[in-house]
Amino acid sequence: MTQRVVIHWGLSSLHGWGVYGLNLALAWAGDQALEAATDYEIAPKLITLDPLQWRALAGFRERSARLRAQLLRQSAEPITVNAVVLAALGNDLQPQPGPHGGALSGRPSFGTIFFEREALGAKARETLAPHAAIIAGSSWNAEVLRAHGVPRVELVPQGIDPALFHPAPRRGLFPGRFVVFSGGKLEARKGQDNVIAAWRIFAARHPDALLISAWHNHWAASARSIDASRRAAPLPFRADGAPDSAAWVAANGIGAEQFLDLGVVPNALMPAILREADAALFPNRCEGGTNLVAMEAMACGVPCILSANTGHLDLVQDGTALALRDQRPIPAMPGWRESNIEEIVAALETLYTDRARAAEIGAAGAQLLSGLTWARTAAEMKRIITAS
């Protein structure tokens, strides 16, 4: 019997949730036991795939268009569809409405979540009732949910596409430079102010050092949160309201020759960029999942520096990354942790001076990530929903 599944969030190559949904769709496209669709509009301009992948998704796209059209004809009232619904949940486990503007549930529904709060609010308990289980994206998320008495919690980490993200020769675009990569949504949670504060010190010592960033944030309010720590000069914005990363770096006393911002890069184009890096730096304050960008960097064999907190703890194993262990609580944000700038600089110095150790860390990280694939994620999700 074929199981219908609705992925109740948008597909994209430009952000974490979108990449997650896109890879589930691709993994299930040829599975005769599942008939998957999404109720969100599929916008080709937001998705980077090769022609074979687009062809594989033909049935998924047709089913999705029919489902979306059907739901748009409905009034903004709760609707239950005769399918499993995988719903993306936000903080306090709140789902998004369906295309018709009302709540969408399935037979049954599963909540999928990557949250960034140690405490759940009152609304969270109300949201639990319609869900057969809550699927957490990290061990930390799963532990918090269980501590709050959530009856059924399943742990399913994100994955990487090993056809894209794996060790391979670099193109050598920056000869003679020590290249460090930093990526993620530009906001306090991701800790780019920590990157800037440490880079200001490290770059002054090493003229050959080059920081390459893939930072972006389309929401000015959350981008401004980066100023709260006062570890870096205030973040400036361009006339169009977008953060001005180059001006921010300059305001922090870092020369233009030691910084290159790439902006928004489609997921499929990231591997070749990551392989140009000698190291990657993620002093994040909190990760609800396991940090997809860090996973992809590790999968490419890039030695990574990771803050040892929240979702990162699933990646920080014996020798797989250089862990930032000095993690101090942030009272205003329960569950979040603050890294030590001196420890970040010391970690950068270690990878700069000891290239043999850096190579060992990169190899160990790639070995770990070779087993954390989207195929595995999709198989685990299928196991959960078909056992319901």
mmCIF file of N, CA, C and O in Angstrom, residues 295-361:
data_model
loop_
_atom_site.group_PDB
_atom_site.id
_atom_site.type_symbol
_atom_site.label_atom_id
_atom_site.label_comp_id
_atom_site.label_asym_id
_atom_site.label_seq_id
_atom_site.Cartn_x
_atom_site.Cartn_y
_atom_site.Cartn_z
ATOM 1 N N MET A 295 28.097 20.838 8.932
ATOM 2 C CA MET A 295 28.118 19.448 8.464
ATOM 3 C C MET A 295 28.701 19.347 7.062
ATOM 4 O O MET A 295 29.510 18.467 6.761
ATOM 5 N N GLU A 296 28.291 20.271 6.205
ATOM 6 C CA GLU A 296 28.754 20.236 4.821
ATOM 7 C C GLU A 296 30.242 20.557 4.729
ATOM 8 O O GLU A 296 30.966 19.964 3.911
ATOM 9 N N ALA A 297 30.712 21.491 5.557
ATOM 10 C CA ALA A 297 32.143 21.801 5.584
ATOM 11 C C ALA A 297 32.941 20.590 6.053
ATOM 12 O O ALA A 297 33.968 20.225 5.454
ATOM 13 N N MET A 298 32.485 19.948 7.115
ATOM 14 C CA MET A 298 33.168 18.757 7.613
ATOM 15 C C MET A 298 33.166 17.647 6.564
ATOM 16 O O MET A 298 34.169 16.958 6.375
ATOM 17 N N ALA A 299 32.055 17.477 5.878
ATOM 18 C CA ALA A 299 31.956 16.423 4.864
ATOM 19 C C ALA A 299 32.965 16.632 3.744
ATOM 20 O O ALA A 299 33.429 15.652 3.138
ATOM 21 N N CYS A 300 33.313 17.887 3.471
ATOM 22 C CA CYS A 300 34.294 18.193 2.429
ATOM 23 C C CYS A 300 35.730 18.045 2.924
ATOM 24 O O CYS A 300 36.674 18.282 2.162
ATOM 25 N N GLY A 301 35.896 17.660 4.187
ATOM 26 C CA GLY A 301 37.230 17.475 4.736
ATOM 27 C C GLY A 301 37.860 18.741 5.286
ATOM 28 O O GLY A 301 39.069 18.752 5.562
ATOM 29 N N VAL A 302 37.062 19.780 5.470
ATOM 30 C CA VAL A 302 37.578 21.038 6.020
ATOM 31 C C VAL A 302 37.642 20.917 7.543
ATOM 32 O O VAL A 302 36.622 20.616 8.182
ATOM 33 N N PRO A 303 38.804 21.125 8.160
ATOM 34 C CA PRO A 303 38.871 21.090 9.628
ATOM 35 C C PRO A 303 38.054 22.235 10.224
ATOM 36 O O PRO A 303 38.260 23.396 9.871
ATOM 37 N N CYS A 304 37.122 21.882 11.098
ATOM 38 C CA CYS A 304 36.173 22.872 11.621
ATOM 39 C C CYS A 304 36.415 23.173 13.098
ATOM 40 O O CYS A 304 36.752 22.279 13.883
ATOM 41 N N ILE A 305 36.204 24.427 13.458
ATOM 42 C CA ILE A 305 36.206 24.884 14.845
ATOM 43 C C ILE A 305 34.745 25.087 15.227
ATOM 44 O O ILE A 305 34.040 25.888 14.607
ATOM 45 N N LEU A 306 34.278 24.343 16.222
ATOM 46 C CA LEU A 306 32.863 24.365 16.609
ATOM 47 C C LEU A 306 32.702 24.704 18.081
ATOM 48 O O LEU A 306 33.412 24.146 18.928
ATOM 49 N N SER A 307 31.757 25.560 18.389
ATOM 50 C CA SER A 307 31.396 25.789 19.782
ATOM 51 C C SER A 307 30.751 24.515 20.319
ATOM 52 O O SER A 307 29.851 23.953 19.700
ATOM 53 N N ALA A 308 31.218 24.054 21.461
ATOM 54 C CA ALA A 308 30.724 22.796 22.034
ATOM 55 C C ALA A 308 29.459 23.067 22.841
ATOM 56 O O ALA A 308 29.450 23.035 24.072
ATOM 57 N N ASN A 309 28.370 23.335 22.118
ATOM 58 C CA ASN A 309 27.090 23.564 22.788
ATOM 59 C C ASN A 309 25.944 23.070 21.914
ATOM 60 O O ASN A 309 26.103 22.813 20.727
ATOM 61 N N THR A 310 24.804 22.889 22.506
ATOM 62 C CA THR A 310 23.520 22.566 21.879
ATOM 63 C C THR A 310 23.683 21.539 20.747
ATOM 64 O O THR A 310 24.255 20.489 20.930
ATOM 65 N N GLY A 311 23.182 21.848 19.543
ATOM 66 C CA GLY A 311 23.214 20.873 18.464
ATOM 67 C C GLY A 311 24.596 20.518 17.965
ATOM 68 O O GLY A 311 24.797 19.434 17.395
ATOM 69 N N HIS A 312 25.571 21.407 18.183
ATOM 70 C CA HIS A 312 26.948 21.104 17.765
ATOM 71 C C HIS A 312 27.520 19.885 18.484
ATOM 72 O O HIS A 312 28.442 19.244 17.971
ATOM 73 N N LEU A 313 26.986 19.573 19.641
ATOM 74 C CA LEU A 313 27.538 18.460 20.421
ATOM 75 C C LEU A 313 27.423 17.131 19.676
ATOM 76 O O LEU A 313 28.191 16.208 19.943
ATOM 77 N N ASP A 314 26.495 17.016 18.731
ATOM 78 C CA ASP A 314 26.386 15.793 17.937
ATOM 79 C C ASP A 314 27.538 15.659 16.942
ATOM 80 O O ASP A 314 27.804 14.559 16.441
ATOM 81 N N LEU A 315 28.203 16.766 16.649
ATOM 82 C CA LEU A 315 29.309 16.758 15.685
ATOM 83 C C LEU A 315 30.676 16.724 16.354
ATOM 84 O O LEU A 315 31.666 16.338 15.732
ATOM 85 N N VAL A 316 30.714 17.171 17.608
ATOM 86 C CA VAL A 316 31.990 17.262 18.327
ATOM 87 C C VAL A 316 32.261 15.924 18.994
ATOM 88 O O VAL A 316 31.885 15.686 20.138
ATOM 89 N N GLN A 317 32.893 15.035 18.259
ATOM 90 C CA GLN A 317 33.271 13.739 18.797
ATOM 91 C C GLN A 317 34.794 13.663 18.863
ATOM 92 O O GLN A 317 35.471 14.676 18.682
ATOM 93 N N ASP A 318 35.326 12.517 19.125
ATOM 94 C CA ASP A 318 36.768 12.369 19.324
ATOM 95 C C ASP A 318 37.535 12.702 18.048
ATOM 96 O O ASP A 318 37.584 11.910 17.111
ATOM 97 N N GLY A 319 38.099 13.911 18.000
ATOM 98 C CA GLY A 319 38.953 14.297 16.892
ATOM 99 C C GLY A 319 38.257 14.744 15.632
ATOM 100 O O GLY A 319 38.915 15.036 14.635
ATOM 101 N N THR A 320 36.920 14.826 15.644
ATOM 102 C CA THR A 320 36.204 15.189 14.421
ATOM 103 C C THR A 320 36.159 16.688 14.176
ATOM 104 O O THR A 320 35.855 17.132 13.063
ATOM 105 N N ALA A 321 36.412 17.480 15.211
ATOM 106 C CA ALA A 321 36.420 18.938 15.089
ATOM 107 C C ALA A 321 37.249 19.500 16.233
ATOM 108 O O ALA A 321 37.539 18.803 17.212
ATOM 109 N N LEU A 322 37.650 20.747 16.100
ATOM 110 C CA LEU A 322 38.353 21.431 17.180
ATOM 111 C C LEU A 322 37.290 22.147 18.007
ATOM 112 O O LEU A 322 36.660 23.091 17.538
ATOM 113 N N ALA A 323 37.046 21.642 19.205
ATOM 114 C CA ALA A 323 35.927 22.117 20.012
ATOM 115 C C ALA A 323 36.311 23.327 20.853
ATOM 116 O O ALA A 323 37.384 23.373 21.458
ATOM 117 N N LEU A 324 35.406 24.296 20.897
ATOM 118 C CA LEU A 324 35.532 25.439 21.801
ATOM 119 C C LEU A 324 34.818 25.051 23.094
ATOM 120 O O LEU A 324 33.583 25.060 23.162
ATOM 121 N N ARG A 325 35.582 24.694 24.117
ATOM 122 C CA ARG A 325 35.013 24.123 25.341
ATOM 123 C C ARG A 325 34.587 25.162 26.366
ATOM 124 O O ARG A 325 33.777 24.864 27.251
ATOM 125 N N ASP A 326 35.140 26.353 26.294
ATOM 126 C CA ASP A 326 34.771 27.408 27.249
ATOM 127 C C ASP A 326 33.445 28.007 26.803
ATOM 128 O O ASP A 326 33.390 28.938 25.999
ATOM 129 N N GLN A 327 32.354 27.447 27.312
ATOM 130 C CA GLN A 327 31.007 27.847 26.927
ATOM 131 C C GLN A 327 30.256 28.370 28.143
ATOM 132 O O GLN A 327 29.880 27.613 29.022
ATOM 133 N N ARG A 328 30.048 29.670 28.166
ATOM 134 C CA ARG A 328 29.452 30.301 29.337
ATOM 135 C C ARG A 328 27.983 30.635 29.094
ATOM 136 O O ARG A 328 27.625 31.122 28.005
ATOM 137 N N PRO A 329 27.121 30.377 30.071
ATOM 138 C CA PRO A 329 25.687 30.651 29.893
ATOM 139 C C PRO A 329 25.417 32.123 29.589
ATOM 140 O O PRO A 329 26.133 33.013 30.059
ATOM 141 N N ILE A 330 24.369 32.366 28.811
ATOM 142 C CA ILE A 330 23.896 33.717 28.522
ATOM 143 C C ILE A 330 22.565 33.875 29.245
ATOM 144 O O ILE A 330 21.547 33.326 28.809
ATOM 145 N N PRO A 331 22.541 34.588 30.370
ATOM 146 C CA PRO A 331 21.333 34.634 31.197
ATOM 147 C C PRO A 331 20.071 35.056 30.453
ATOM 148 O O PRO A 331 18.979 34.531 30.719
ATOM 149 N N ALA A 332 20.208 35.981 29.517
ATOM 150 C CA ALA A 332 19.025 36.479 28.807
ATOM 151 C C ALA A 332 18.454 35.466 27.824
ATOM 152 O O ALA A 332 17.306 35.601 27.382
ATOM 153 N N MET A 333 19.244 34.447 27.473
ATOM 154 C CA MET A 333 18.815 33.440 26.493
ATOM 155 C C MET A 333 19.115 32.051 27.044
ATOM 156 O O MET A 333 20.159 31.459 26.740
ATOM 157 N N PRO A 334 18.248 31.500 27.868
ATOM 158 C CA PRO A 334 18.497 30.181 28.466
ATOM 159 C C PRO A 334 18.786 29.115 27.414
ATOM 160 O O PRO A 334 18.068 28.983 26.422
ATOM 161 N N GLY A 335 19.880 28.385 27.650
ATOM 162 C CA GLY A 335 20.293 27.358 26.707
ATOM 163 C C GLY A 335 21.409 27.813 25.785
ATOM 164 O O GLY A 335 22.197 26.996 25.308
ATOM 165 N N TRP A 336 21.483 29.114 25.526
ATOM 166 C CA TRP A 336 22.544 29.639 24.668
ATOM 167 C C TRP A 336 23.851 29.686 25.456
ATOM 168 O O TRP A 336 23.859 29.801 26.677
ATOM 169 N N ARG A 337 24.970 29.619 24.710
ATOM 170 C CA ARG A 337 26.288 29.667 25.328
ATOM 171 C C ARG A 337 27.196 30.631 24.563
ATOM 172 O O ARG A 337 27.082 30.781 23.347
ATOM 173 N N GLU A 338 28.101 31.261 25.300
ATOM 174 C CA GLU A 338 29.035 32.232 24.731
ATOM 175 C C GLU A 338 30.437 31.661 24.675
ATOM 176 O O GLU A 338 30.945 31.121 25.658
ATOM 177 N N SER A 339 31.060 31.754 23.502
ATOM 178 C CA SER A 339 32.429 31.276 23.335
ATOM 179 C C SER A 339 33.430 32.330 23.793
ATOM 180 O O SER A 339 33.127 33.520 23.857
ATOM 181 N N ASN A 340 34.629 31.860 24.092
ATOM 182 C CA ASN A 340 35.716 32.726 24.539
ATOM 183 C C ASN A 340 36.541 33.148 23.318
ATOM 184 O O ASN A 340 37.021 32.297 22.561
ATOM 185 N N ILE A 341 36.703 34.451 23.115
ATOM 186 C CA ILE A 341 37.403 34.949 21.937
ATOM 187 C C ILE A 341 38.850 34.466 21.901
ATOM 188 O O ILE A 341 39.370 34.070 20.846
ATOM 189 N N GLU A 342 39.509 34.451 23.051
ATOM 190 C CA GLU A 342 40.898 33.990 23.092
ATOM 191 C C GLU A 342 41.006 32.518 22.683
ATOM 192 O O GLU A 342 41.967 32.113 22.017
ATOM 193 N N GLU A 343 40.021 31.719 23.085
ATOM 194 C CA GLU A 343 40.042 30.312 22.697
ATOM 195 C C GLU A 343 39.826 30.165 21.188
ATOM 196 O O GLU A 343 40.422 29.283 20.546
ATOM 197 N N ILE A 344 38.976 31.014 20.614
ATOM 198 C CA ILE A 344 38.767 30.970 19.161
ATOM 199 C C ILE A 344 40.067 31.287 18.436
ATOM 200 O O ILE A 344 40.463 30.595 17.487
ATOM 201 N N VAL A 345 40.751 32.346 18.886
ATOM 202 C CA VAL A 345 42.024 32.734 18.260
ATOM 203 C C VAL A 345 43.044 31.605 18.392
ATOM 204 O O VAL A 345 43.762 31.275 17.438
ATOM 205 N N ALA A 346 43.097 30.983 19.566
ATOM 206 C CA ALA A 346 44.038 29.880 19.788
ATOM 207 C C ALA A 346 43.729 28.705 18.858
ATOM 208 O O ALA A 346 44.646 28.047 18.343
ATOM 209 N N ALA A 347 42.453 28.443 18.629
ATOM 210 C CA ALA A 347 42.070 27.355 17.730
ATOM 211 C C ALA A 347 42.494 27.670 16.292
ATOM 212 O O ALA A 347 42.996 26.790 15.578
ATOM 213 N N LEU A 348 42.312 28.896 15.879
ATOM 214 C CA LEU A 348 42.769 29.306 14.550
ATOM 215 C C LEU A 348 44.282 29.154 14.428
ATOM 216 O O LEU A 348 44.802 28.682 13.403
ATOM 217 N N GLU A 349 45.007 29.550 15.478
ATOM 218 C CA GLU A 349 46.469 29.428 15.472
ATOM 219 C C GLU A 349 46.895 27.956 15.370
ATOM 220 O O GLU A 349 47.858 27.624 14.670
ATOM 221 N N THR A 350 46.169 27.076 16.038
ATOM 222 C CA THR A 350 46.484 25.650 15.981
ATOM 223 C C THR A 350 46.380 25.129 14.553
ATOM 224 O O THR A 350 47.271 24.424 14.059
ATOM 225 N N LEU A 351 45.301 25.467 13.864
ATOM 226 C CA LEU A 351 45.110 24.983 12.494
ATOM 227 C C LEU A 351 46.078 25.660 11.520
ATOM 228 O O LEU A 351 46.438 25.070 10.491
ATOM 229 N N TYR A 352 46.486 26.878 11.848
ATOM 230 C CA TYR A 352 47.432 27.603 11.001
ATOM 231 C C TYR A 352 48.839 27.025 11.117
ATOM 232 O O TYR A 352 49.542 26.869 10.106
ATOM 233 N N THR A 353 49.242 26.702 12.331
ATOM 234 C CA THR A 353 50.625 26.279 12.563
ATOM 235 C C THR A 353 50.832 24.774 12.427
ATOM 236 O O THR A 353 51.929 24.327 12.111
ATOM 237 N N ASP A 354 49.806 23.990 12.691
ATOM 238 C CA ASP A 354 49.949 22.532 12.663
ATOM 239 C C ASP A 354 49.064 21.963 11.558
ATOM 240 O O ASP A 354 47.960 21.468 11.805
ATOM 241 N N ARG A 355 49.562 22.013 10.328
ATOM 242 C CA ARG A 355 48.752 21.581 9.191
ATOM 243 C C ARG A 355 48.517 20.065 9.205
ATOM 244 O O ARG A 355 47.509 19.583 8.683
ATOM 245 N N ALA A 356 49.437 19.321 9.799
ATOM 246 C CA ALA A 356 49.247 17.870 9.889
ATOM 247 C C ALA A 356 48.062 17.545 10.782
ATOM 248 O O ALA A 356 47.210 16.696 10.444
ATOM 249 N N ARG A 357 47.984 18.211 11.927
ATOM 250 C CA ARG A 357 46.838 17.989 12.811
ATOM 251 C C ARG A 357 45.545 18.459 12.158
ATOM 252 O O ARG A 357 44.497 17.812 12.284
ATOM 253 N N ALA A 358 45.636 19.589 11.468
ATOM 254 C CA ALA A 358 44.453 20.095 10.768
ATOM 255 C C ALA A 358 43.946 19.062 9.767
ATOM 256 O O ALA A 358 42.734 18.817 9.660
ATOM 257 N N ALA A 359 44.855 18.430 9.047
ATOM 258 C CA ALA A 359 44.456 17.416 8.073
ATOM 259 C C ALA A 359 43.801 16.220 8.754
ATOM 260 O O ALA A 359 42.823 15.649 8.243
ATOM 261 N N GLU A 360 44.317 15.837 9.915
ATOM 262 C CA GLU A 360 43.734 14.717 10.660
ATOM 263 C C GLU A 360 42.314 15.055 11.108
ATOM 264 O O GLU A 360 41.407 14.209 11.026
ATOM 265 N N ILE A 361 42.113 16.273 11.588
ATOM 266 C CA ILE A 361 40.775 16.699 12.017
ATOM 267 C C ILE A 361 39.818 16.709 10.827
ATOM 268 O O ILE A 361 38.678 16.239 10.914
#
